[in-house]
Short mmCIF file of C-alpha atoms and ligand atoms in Angstrom, two decimals:
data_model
loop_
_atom_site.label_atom_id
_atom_site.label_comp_id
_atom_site.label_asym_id
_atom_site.label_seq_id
_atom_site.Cartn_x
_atom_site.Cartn_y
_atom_site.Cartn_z
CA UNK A 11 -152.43 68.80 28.69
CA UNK A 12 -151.13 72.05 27.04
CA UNK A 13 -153.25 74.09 28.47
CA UNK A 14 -153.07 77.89 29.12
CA UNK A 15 -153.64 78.67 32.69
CA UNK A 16 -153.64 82.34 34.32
CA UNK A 17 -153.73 81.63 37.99
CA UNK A 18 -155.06 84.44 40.45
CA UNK A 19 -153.16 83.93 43.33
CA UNK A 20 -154.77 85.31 46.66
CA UNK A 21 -152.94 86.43 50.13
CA UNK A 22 -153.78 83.54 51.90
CA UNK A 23 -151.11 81.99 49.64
CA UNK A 24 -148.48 84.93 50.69
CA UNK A 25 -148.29 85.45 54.28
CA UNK A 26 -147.46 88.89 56.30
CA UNK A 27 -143.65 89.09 56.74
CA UNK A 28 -140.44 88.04 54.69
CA UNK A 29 -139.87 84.86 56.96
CA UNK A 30 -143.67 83.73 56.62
CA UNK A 31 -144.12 84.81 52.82
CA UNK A 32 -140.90 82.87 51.85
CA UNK A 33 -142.73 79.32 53.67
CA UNK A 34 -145.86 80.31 52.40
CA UNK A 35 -144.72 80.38 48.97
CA UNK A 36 -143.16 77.38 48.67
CA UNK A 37 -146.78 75.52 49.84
CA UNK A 38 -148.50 77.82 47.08
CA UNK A 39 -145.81 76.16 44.24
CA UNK A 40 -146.64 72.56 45.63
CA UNK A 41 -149.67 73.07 44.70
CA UNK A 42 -149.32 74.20 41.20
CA UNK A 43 -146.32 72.07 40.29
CA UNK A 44 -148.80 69.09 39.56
CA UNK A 45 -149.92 71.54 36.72
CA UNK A 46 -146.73 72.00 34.97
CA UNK A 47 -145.65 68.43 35.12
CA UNK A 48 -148.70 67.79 33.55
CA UNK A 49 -147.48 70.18 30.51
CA UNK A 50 -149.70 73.57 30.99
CA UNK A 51 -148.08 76.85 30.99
CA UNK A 52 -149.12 78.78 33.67
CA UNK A 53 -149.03 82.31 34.43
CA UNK A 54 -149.07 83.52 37.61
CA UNK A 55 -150.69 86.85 39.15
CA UNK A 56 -149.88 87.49 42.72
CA UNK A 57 -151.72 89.82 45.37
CA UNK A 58 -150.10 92.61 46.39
CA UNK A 59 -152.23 94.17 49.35
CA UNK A 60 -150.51 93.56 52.70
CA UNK A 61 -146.99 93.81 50.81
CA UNK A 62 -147.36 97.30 48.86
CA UNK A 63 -149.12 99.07 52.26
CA UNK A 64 -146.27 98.14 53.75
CA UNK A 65 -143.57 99.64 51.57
CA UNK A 66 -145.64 102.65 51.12
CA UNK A 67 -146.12 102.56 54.83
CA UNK A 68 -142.33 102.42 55.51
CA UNK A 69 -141.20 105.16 53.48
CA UNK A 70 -144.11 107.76 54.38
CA UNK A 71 -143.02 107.22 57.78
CA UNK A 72 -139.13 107.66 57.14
CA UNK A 73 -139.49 110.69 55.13
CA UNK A 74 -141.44 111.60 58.90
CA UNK A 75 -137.74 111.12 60.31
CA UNK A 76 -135.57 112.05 57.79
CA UNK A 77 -136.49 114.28 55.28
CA UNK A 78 -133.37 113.42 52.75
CA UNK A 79 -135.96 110.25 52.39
CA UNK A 80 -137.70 110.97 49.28
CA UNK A 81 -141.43 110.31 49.15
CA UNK A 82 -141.79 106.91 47.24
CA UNK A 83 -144.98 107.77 44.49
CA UNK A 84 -147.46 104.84 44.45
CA UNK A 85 -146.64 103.26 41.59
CA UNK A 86 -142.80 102.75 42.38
CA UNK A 87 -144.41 101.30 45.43
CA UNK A 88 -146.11 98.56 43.23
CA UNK A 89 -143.26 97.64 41.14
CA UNK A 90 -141.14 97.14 44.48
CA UNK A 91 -143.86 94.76 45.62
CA UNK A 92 -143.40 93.10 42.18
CA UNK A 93 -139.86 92.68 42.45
CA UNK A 94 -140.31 91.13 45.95
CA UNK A 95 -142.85 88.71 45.92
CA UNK A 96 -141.77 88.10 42.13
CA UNK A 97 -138.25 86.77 43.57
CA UNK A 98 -139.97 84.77 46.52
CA UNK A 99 -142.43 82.74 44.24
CA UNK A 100 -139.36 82.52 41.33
CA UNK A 101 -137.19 81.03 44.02
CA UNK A 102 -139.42 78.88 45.48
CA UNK A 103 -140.97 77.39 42.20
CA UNK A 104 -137.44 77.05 40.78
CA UNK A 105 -136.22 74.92 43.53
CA UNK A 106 -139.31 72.98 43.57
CA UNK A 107 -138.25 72.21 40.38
CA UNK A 108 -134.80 70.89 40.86
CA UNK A 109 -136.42 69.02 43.85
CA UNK A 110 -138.93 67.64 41.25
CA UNK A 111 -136.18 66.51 38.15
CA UNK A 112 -137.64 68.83 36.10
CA UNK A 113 -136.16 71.44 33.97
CA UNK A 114 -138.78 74.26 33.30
CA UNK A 115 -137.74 78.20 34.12
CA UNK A 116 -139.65 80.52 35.72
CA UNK A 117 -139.28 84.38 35.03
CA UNK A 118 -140.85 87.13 36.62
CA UNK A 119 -142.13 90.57 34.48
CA UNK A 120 -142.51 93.71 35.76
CA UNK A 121 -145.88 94.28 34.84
CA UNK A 122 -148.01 97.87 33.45
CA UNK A 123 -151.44 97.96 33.49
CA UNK A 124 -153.22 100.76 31.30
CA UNK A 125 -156.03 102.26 32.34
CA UNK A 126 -157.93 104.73 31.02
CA UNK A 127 -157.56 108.49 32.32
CA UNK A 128 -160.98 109.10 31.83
CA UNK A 129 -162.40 106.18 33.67
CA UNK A 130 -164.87 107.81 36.44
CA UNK A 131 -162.56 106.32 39.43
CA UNK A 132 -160.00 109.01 39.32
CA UNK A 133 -163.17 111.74 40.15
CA UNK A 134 -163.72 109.68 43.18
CA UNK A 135 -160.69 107.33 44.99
CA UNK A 136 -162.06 105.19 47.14
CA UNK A 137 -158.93 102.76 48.37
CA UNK A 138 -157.26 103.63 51.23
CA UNK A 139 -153.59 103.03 51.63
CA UNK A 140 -150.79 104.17 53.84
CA UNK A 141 -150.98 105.42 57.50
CA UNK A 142 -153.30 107.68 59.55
CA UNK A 143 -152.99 110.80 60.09
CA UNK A 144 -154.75 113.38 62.24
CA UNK A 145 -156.41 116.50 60.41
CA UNK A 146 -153.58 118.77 60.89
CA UNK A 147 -150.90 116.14 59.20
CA UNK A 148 -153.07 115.37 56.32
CA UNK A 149 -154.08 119.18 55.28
CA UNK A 150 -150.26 119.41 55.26
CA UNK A 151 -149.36 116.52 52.91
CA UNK A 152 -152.58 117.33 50.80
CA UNK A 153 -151.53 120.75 50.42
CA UNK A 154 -147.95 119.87 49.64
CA UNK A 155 -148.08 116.80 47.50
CA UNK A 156 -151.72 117.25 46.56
CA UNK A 157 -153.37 114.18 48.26
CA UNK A 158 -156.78 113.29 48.67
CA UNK A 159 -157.24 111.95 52.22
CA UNK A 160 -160.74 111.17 53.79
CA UNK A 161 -161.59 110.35 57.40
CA UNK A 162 -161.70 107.10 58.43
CA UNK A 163 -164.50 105.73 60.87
CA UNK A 164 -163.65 107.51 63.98
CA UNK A 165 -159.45 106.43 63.31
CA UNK A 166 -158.37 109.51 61.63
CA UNK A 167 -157.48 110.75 58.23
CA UNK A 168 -156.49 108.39 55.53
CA UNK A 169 -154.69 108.33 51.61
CA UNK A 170 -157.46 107.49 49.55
CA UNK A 171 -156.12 106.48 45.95
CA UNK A 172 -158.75 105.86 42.94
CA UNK A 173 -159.23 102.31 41.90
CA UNK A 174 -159.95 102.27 37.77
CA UNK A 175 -160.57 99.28 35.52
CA UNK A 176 -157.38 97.51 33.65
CA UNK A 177 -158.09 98.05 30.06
CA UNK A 178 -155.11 96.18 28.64
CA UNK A 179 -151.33 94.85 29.59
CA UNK A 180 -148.71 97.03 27.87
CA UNK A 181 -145.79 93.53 28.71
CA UNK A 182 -148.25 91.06 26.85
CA UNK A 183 -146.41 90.56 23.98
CA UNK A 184 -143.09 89.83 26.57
CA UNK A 185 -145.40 87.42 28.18
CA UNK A 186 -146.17 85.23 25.78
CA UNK A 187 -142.62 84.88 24.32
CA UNK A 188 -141.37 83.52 27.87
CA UNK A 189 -144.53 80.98 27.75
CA UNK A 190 -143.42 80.28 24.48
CA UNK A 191 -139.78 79.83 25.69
CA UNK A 192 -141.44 76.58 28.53
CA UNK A 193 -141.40 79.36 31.61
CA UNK A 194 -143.44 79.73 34.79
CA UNK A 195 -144.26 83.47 34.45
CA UNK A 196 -145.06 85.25 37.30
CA UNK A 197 -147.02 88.22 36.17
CA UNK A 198 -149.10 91.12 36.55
CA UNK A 199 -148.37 91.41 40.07
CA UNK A 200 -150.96 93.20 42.60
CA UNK A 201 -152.94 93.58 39.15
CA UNK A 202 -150.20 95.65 37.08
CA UNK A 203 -148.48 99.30 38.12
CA UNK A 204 -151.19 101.51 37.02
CA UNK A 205 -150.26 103.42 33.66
CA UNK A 206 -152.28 105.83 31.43
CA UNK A 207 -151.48 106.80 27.86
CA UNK A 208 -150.80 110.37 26.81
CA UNK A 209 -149.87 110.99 23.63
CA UNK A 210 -148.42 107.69 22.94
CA UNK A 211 -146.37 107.88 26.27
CA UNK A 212 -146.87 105.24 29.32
CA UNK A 213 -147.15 107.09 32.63
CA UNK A 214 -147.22 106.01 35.77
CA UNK A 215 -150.09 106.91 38.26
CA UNK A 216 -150.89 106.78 41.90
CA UNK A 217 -154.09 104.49 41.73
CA UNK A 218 -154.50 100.50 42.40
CA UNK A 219 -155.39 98.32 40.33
CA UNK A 220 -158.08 95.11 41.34
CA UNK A 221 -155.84 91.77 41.41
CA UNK A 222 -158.64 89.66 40.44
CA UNK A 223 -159.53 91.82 37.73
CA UNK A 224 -155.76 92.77 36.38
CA UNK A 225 -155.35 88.94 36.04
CA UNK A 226 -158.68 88.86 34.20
CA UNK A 227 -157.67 91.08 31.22
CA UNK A 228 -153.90 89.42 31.40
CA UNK A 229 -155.94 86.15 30.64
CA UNK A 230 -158.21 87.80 28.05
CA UNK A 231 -155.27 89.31 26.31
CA UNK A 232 -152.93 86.59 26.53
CA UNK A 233 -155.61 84.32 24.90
CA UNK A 234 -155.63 81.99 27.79
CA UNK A 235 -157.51 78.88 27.76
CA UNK A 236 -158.39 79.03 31.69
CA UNK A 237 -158.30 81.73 34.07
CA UNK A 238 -158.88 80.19 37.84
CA UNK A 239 -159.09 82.43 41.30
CA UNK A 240 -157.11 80.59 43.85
CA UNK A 241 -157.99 81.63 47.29
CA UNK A 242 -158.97 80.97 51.06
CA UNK A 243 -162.56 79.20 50.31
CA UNK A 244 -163.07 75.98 48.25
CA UNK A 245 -165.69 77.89 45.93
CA UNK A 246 -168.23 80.74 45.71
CA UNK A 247 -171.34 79.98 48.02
CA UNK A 248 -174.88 81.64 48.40
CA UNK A 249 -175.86 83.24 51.77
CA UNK A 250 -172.22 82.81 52.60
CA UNK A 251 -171.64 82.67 56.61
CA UNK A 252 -175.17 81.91 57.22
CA UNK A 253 -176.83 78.46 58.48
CA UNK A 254 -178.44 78.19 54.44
CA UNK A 255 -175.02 78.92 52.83
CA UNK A 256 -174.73 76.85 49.70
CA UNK A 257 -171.43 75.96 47.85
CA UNK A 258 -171.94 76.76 43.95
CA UNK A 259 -170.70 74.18 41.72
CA UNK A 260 -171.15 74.92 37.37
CA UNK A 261 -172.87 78.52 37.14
CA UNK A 262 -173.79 80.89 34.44
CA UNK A 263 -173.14 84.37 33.67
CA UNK A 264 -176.24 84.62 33.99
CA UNK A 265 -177.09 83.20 37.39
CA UNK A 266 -173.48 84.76 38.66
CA UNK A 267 -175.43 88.15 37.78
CA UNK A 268 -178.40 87.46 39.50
CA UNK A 269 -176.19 86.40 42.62
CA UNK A 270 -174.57 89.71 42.35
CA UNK A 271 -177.69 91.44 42.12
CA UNK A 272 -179.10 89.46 45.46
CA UNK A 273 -175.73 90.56 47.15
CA UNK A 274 -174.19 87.72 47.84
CA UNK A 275 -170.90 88.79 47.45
CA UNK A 276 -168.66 90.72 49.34
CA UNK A 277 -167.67 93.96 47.56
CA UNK A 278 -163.94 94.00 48.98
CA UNK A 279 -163.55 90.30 48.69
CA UNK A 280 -165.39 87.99 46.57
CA UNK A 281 -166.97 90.30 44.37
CA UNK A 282 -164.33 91.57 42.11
CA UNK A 283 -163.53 87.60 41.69
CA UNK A 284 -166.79 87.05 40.10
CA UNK A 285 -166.82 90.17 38.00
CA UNK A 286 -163.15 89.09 36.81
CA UNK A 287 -164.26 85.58 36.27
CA UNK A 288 -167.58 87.14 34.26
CA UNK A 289 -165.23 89.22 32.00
CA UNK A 290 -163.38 86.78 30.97
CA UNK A 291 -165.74 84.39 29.92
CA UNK A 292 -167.75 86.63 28.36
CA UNK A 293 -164.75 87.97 26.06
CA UNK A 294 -163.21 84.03 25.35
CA UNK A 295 -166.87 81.86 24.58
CA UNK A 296 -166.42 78.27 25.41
CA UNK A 297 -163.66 78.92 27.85
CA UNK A 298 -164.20 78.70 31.79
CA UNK A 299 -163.33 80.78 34.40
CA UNK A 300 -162.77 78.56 37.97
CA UNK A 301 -162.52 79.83 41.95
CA UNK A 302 -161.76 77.63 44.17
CA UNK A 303 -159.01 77.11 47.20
CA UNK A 304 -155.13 76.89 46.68
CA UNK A 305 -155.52 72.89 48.08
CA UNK A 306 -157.86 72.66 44.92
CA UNK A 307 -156.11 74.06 42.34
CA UNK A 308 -155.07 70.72 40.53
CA UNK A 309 -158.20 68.90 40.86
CA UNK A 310 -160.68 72.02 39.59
CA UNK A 311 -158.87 71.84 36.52
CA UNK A 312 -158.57 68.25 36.02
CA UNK A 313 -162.19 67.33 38.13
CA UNK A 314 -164.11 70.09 37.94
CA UNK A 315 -163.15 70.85 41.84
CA UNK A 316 -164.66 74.58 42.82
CA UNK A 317 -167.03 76.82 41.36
CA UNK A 318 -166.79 76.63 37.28
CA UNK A 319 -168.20 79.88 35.40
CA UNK A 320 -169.01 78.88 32.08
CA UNK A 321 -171.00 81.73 29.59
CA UNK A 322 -174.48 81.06 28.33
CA UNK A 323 -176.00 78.80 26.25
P1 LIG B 418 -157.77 87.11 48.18
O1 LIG B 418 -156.59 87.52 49.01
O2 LIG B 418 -157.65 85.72 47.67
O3 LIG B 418 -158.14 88.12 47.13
P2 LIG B 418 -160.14 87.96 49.67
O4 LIG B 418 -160.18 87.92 51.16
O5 LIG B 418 -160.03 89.28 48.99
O6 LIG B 418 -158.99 86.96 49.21
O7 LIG B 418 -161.45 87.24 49.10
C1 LIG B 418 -161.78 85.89 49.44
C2 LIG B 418 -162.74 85.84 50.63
O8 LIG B 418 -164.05 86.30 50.25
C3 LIG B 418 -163.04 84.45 51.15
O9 LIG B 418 -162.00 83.98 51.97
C4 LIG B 418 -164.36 84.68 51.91
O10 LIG B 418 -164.09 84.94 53.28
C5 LIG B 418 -164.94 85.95 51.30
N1 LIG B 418 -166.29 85.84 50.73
C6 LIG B 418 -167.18 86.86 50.70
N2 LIG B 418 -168.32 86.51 50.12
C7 LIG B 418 -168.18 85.21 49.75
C8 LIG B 418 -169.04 84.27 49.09
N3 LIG B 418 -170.27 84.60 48.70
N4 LIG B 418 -168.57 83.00 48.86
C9 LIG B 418 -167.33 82.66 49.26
N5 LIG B 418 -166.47 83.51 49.89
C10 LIG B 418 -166.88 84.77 50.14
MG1 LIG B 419 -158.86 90.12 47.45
#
């Protein structure tokens, strides 16, 4: 086959804690193995949600009890999250491997993302992460470490961290040498660790970056020839949840705009997909973008399983 494949892989395919993420992983690379046996090189792009809360969570609350803890700044807390469910998917695949006679590698690259410092989300964060806090604890940490926390329905006072658009992958040039070299990469992680560029110089900022769309632009710049959103629903539908929901098969740009425009899709959930999947079939003409479940993964790329977003005629 040959084929180029960035994979979006969702948290359904990750699970909450070490024990359940380790299991979980393995059934993700069972499902993708089918796809390297058949010769494409795939690149992998993991969610990071769940995971990087919880890191972030863990050291906010021990510098709480001990203050020798130093506060952990977002971005370290991505590239820990990288390094973790990196080694979990890298472990699993490989020994699916071995299980499987074959001999491919898989490699795992800690991944920057560069934004741009001017993009509008940095005047307004809107993702919260971390714990909450009541008034009194959050004018503290605002005041000390300069924090922008906002009050959360009725639960208290929350981290609120801006959420601007990838513009490019500083490692792309490392990740296509290790597809060159026959390997599974795992890349990209939880969309990239944030970066902006000042005067030549990579930074790292506290921001997130969407998974969907960080895999979109890995694709783009990689030169992929697919770029398919595995995740917990078999395609995109149309009035989804309701008694007239309708399962999308082959769509335009166009018609996934106009589906966007009647609101059919989540803003925290599906929509980012579609605007990932739009991007990057609008930047690479003739190739296709796919979402579909995990289960599906082999048979949308070899049957046309899922929803297929193909550009215009
Ligand atoms: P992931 O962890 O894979 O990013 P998300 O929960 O963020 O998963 O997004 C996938 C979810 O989006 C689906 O499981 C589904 O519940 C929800 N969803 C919202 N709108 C739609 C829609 N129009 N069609 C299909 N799924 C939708
Ligand atoms: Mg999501």
């Amino acid at each position: 086959m040959g084929r180029q494949i960035v994979i979006a892989l969702g948290g359904n395919a990750l699970g909450a804690t070490p024990e359940e993420q380790q299991k979980a992983v393995i059934a993700a690379g069972n499902h993708i193995v089918d796809l390297v046996k058949d010769g494409a090189s795939i690149v992998i792009v993991h969610g990071n949600g769940p995971q990087v809360g919880a890191i972030n969570l863990a050291f906010e609350l021990g510098c709480k009890v001990d203050r020798k803890l130093p506060a952990m700044p977002f971005a370290e807390c991505s590239a820990m999250s990288q390094g973790y469910i990196g080694y979990h998917l890298q472990n699993a695949l490989q020994n699916i491997f071995v299980q499987n006679g074959m001999e491919n590698h898989v490699s795992t690259a800690i991944t920057q993302t560069i934004v741009d410092r001017r993009d509008p989300a940095f005047q307004n964060p809107t993702k919260p992460v971390g714990p909450f806090y009541t008034k009194e604890e959050a004018d503290a940490i605002a005041a000390e470490r300069g924090y922008t926390f906002v009050e959360d329905s009725g639960r208290g006072y929350r981290r609120v961290v801006p959420s601007p658009e990838p513009v490019d992958i500083k490692e792309k040039g490392t990740i296509r040498c290790l597809i060159e070299n026959g390997d599974v990469v795992i890349a990209c992680g939880g969309g990239g660790i944030p970066v902006i560029r000042e005067n030549g110089l990579m930074h790292g900022i506290d921001a997130v970056i969407d998974k969907d769309k960080g895999a979109a632009t890995l694709a783009e710049v990689i030169d992929a020839d697919d770029f398919i959103v595995l995740t917990a629903v078999p395609a995109i539908a149309i009035n989804f949840g309701k008694p007239d929901q309708k399962w999308l098969g082959e769509i335009t740009i166009s018609e996934a705009e106009q589906y966007i425009k009647e609101g059919h899709f989540a803003p925290g959930s599906m929509l980012p997909k579609v605007e990932a999947a739009i991007r990057f079939v609008r930047a690479k003409k003739g190739h296709r973008a796919i979402i579909t479940s995990l289960e599906n993964a082999y048979d949308a790329v070899t049957h046309g399983k899922g929803t297929i977003i193909v550009a215009d005629p």
